[in-house]
Short mmCIF file of C-alpha atoms in Angstrom, two decimals:
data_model
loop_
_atom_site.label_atom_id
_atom_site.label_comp_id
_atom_site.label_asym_id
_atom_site.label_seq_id
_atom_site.Cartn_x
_atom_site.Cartn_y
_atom_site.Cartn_z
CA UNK E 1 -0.35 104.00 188.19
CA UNK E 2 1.73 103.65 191.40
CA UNK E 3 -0.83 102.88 193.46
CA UNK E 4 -1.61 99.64 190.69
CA UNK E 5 2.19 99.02 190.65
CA UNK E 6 2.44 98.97 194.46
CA UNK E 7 -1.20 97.00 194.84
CA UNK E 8 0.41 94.06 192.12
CA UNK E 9 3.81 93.79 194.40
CA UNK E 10 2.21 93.40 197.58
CA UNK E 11 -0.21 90.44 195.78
CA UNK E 12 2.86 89.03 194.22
CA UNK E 13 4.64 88.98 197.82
CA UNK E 14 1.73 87.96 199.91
CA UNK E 15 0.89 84.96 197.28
CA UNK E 16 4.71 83.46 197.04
CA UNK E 17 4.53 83.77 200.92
CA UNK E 18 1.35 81.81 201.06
CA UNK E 19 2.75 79.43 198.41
CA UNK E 20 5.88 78.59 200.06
CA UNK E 21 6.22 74.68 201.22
CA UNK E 22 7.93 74.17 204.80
CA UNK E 23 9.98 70.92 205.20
CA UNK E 24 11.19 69.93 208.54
CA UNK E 25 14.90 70.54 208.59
CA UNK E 26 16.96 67.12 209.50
CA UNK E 27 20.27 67.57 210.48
CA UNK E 28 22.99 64.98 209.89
CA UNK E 29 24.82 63.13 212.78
CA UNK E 30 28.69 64.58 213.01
CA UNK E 31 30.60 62.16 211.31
CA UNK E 32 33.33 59.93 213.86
CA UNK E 33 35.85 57.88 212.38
CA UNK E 34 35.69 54.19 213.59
CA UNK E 35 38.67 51.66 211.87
CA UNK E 36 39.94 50.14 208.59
CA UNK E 37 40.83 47.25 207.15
CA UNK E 38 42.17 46.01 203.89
CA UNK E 39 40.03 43.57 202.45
CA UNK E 40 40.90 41.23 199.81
CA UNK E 41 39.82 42.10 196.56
CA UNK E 42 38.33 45.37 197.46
CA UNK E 43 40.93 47.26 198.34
CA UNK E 44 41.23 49.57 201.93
CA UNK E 45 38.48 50.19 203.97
CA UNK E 46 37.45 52.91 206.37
CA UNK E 47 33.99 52.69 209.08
CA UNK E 48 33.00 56.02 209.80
CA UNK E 49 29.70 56.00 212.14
CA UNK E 50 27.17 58.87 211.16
CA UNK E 51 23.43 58.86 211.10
CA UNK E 52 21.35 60.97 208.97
CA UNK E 53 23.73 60.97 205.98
CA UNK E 54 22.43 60.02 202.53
CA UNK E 55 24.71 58.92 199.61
CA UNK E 56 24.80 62.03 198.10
CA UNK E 57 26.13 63.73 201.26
CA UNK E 58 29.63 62.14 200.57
CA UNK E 59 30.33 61.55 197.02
CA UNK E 60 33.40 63.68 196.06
CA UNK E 61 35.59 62.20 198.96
CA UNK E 62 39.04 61.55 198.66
CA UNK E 63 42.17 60.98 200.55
CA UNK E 64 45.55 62.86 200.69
CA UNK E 65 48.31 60.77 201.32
CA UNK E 66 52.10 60.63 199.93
CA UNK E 67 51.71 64.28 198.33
CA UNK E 68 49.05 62.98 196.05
CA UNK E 69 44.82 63.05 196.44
CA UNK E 70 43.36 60.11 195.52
CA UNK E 71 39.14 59.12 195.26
CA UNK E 72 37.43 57.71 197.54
CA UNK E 73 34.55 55.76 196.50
CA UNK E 74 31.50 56.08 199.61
CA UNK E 75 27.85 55.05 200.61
CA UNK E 76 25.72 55.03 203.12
CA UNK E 77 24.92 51.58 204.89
CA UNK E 78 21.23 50.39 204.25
CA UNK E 79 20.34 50.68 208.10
CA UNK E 80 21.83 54.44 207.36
CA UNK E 81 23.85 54.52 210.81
CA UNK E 82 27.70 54.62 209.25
CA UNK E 83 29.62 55.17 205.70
CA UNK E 84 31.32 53.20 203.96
CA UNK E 85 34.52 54.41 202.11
CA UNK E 86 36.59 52.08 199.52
CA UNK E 87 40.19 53.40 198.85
CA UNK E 88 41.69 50.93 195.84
CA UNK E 89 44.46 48.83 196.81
CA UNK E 90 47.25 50.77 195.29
CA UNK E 91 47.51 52.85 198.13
CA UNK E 92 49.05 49.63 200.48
CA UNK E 93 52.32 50.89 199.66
CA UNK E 94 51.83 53.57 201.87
CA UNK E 95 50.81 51.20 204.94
CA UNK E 96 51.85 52.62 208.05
CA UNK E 97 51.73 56.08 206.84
CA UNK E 98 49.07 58.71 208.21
CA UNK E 99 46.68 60.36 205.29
CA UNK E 100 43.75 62.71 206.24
CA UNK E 101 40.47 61.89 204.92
CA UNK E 102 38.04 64.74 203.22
CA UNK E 103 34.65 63.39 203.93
CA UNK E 104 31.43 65.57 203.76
CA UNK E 105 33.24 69.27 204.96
CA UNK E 106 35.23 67.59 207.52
CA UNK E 107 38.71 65.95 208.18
CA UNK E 108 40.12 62.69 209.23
CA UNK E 109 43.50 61.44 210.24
CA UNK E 110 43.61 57.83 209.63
CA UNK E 111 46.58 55.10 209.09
CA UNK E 112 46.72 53.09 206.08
CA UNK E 113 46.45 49.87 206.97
CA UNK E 114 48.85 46.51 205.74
CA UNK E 115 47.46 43.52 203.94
CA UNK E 116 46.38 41.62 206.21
CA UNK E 117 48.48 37.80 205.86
CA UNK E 118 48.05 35.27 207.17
CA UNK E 119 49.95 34.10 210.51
CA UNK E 120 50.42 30.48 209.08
CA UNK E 121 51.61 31.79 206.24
CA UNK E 122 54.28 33.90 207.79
CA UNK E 123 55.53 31.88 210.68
CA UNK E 124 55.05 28.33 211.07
CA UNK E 125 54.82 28.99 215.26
CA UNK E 126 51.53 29.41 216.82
CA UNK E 127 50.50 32.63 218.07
CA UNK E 128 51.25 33.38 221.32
CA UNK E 129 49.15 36.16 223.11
CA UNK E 130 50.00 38.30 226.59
CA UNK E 131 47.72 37.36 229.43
CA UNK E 132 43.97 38.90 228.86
CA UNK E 133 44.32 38.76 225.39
CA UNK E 134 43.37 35.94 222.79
CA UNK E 135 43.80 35.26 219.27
CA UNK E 136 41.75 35.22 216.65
CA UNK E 137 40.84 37.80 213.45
CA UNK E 138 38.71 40.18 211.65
CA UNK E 139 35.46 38.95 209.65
CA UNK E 140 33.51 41.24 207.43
CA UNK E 141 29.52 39.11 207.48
CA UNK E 142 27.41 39.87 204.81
CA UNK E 143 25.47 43.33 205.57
CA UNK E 144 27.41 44.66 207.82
CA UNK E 145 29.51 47.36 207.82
CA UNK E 146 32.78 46.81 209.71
CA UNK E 147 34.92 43.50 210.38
CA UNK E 148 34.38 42.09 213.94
CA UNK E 149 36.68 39.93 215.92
CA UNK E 150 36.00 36.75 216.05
CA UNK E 151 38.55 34.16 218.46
CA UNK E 152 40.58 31.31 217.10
CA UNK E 153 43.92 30.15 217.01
CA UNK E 154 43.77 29.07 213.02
CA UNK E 155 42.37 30.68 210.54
CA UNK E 156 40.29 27.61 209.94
CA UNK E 157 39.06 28.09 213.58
CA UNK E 158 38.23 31.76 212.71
CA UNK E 159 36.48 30.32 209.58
CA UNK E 160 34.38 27.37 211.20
CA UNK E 161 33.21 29.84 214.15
CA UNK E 162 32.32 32.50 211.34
CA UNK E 163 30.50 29.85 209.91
CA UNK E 164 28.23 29.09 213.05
CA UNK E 165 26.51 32.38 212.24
CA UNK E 166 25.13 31.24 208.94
CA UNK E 167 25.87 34.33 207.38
CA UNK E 168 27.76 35.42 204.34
CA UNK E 169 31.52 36.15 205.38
CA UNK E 170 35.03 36.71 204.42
CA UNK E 171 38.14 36.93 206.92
CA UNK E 172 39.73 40.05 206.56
CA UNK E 173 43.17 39.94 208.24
CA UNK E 174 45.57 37.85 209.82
CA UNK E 175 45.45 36.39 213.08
CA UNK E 176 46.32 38.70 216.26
CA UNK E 177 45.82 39.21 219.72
CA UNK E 178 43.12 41.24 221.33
CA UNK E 179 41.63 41.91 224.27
CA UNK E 180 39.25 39.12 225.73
CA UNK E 181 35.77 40.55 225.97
CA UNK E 182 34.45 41.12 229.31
#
């Protein structure tokens, strides 16, 4: 009876050994924090960069910031290279203020960003910029993931060269001055 009992155990083993599937193992990119924005009518934004994330990987985030946790609502970009991560806009009243940011096992410190106004809006002078740097502001095209720069000293100059790209678009912030690209 042993001998039966030990021949069925070593079958058992040697067939779930046989019958096992191997998957190559992919592992994720480490996750970098890249910049944020408020955006109007979605609320704050942070750009992390991180290949080989899915969706899945960072659902449950959520950000720590005047004593309280809040969600954090993220995705994955279609072109899978960075996430996404919507904060709603109640948490401008603590622009300025640092908050960390728990985000698939690992931890961010990050700045809440202001509403972004706009510079005609606020001042009815020009903006001036330092030498080397030129004015302009942040557009958010269709599809992509993060706001980029784009020069002009209105925000109707910012809109007509946005519009040169015949993509989808929406300013993002005021006008400032950045560095001139080189």
């Amino acid at each position: 009876m042993k001998r039966l009992l030990l021949f069925l155990m070593a079958f058992v083993v040697t067939a779930s050994l046989l019958g096992l599937r191997t998957t190559r193992a992919q592992a994720a990119d480490w996750i970098t924090y890249e910049e944020s924005a408020y955006v109007y009518g979605k609320g704050i934004v942070y750009i992390f960069s991180a290949a080989g994330h899915r969706t899945r990987d960072v659902k449950g985030a959520s950000i720590y910031v005047g004593s309280d946790l809040y969600d954090l609502f993220c995705w994955v970009t279609t072109d899978k290279q960075y996430i996404v991560c919507n904060a709603q806009g109640g948490l401008t009243q603590f622009a300025g203020q640092t908050a960390i940011i728990y985000l698939a096992g690992q931890m961010f410190y990050v700045t809440i960003p202001h509403r972004g106004a706009s510079q005609e809006a606020t001042s009815p002078e020009p903006l001036v910029c330092p030498e080397g740097q030129i004015s302009g502001a942040d557009v958010l095209f269709d599809g992509d993931g993060f706001p980029t720069f784009i020069p002009g000293n209105t925000l109707d100059e910012v809109a007509s060269a946005a519009e040169s790209w015949e993509i989808e678009f929406e300013i993002v912030s005021g006008l400032y001055c950045a560095w001139e690209p080189g």
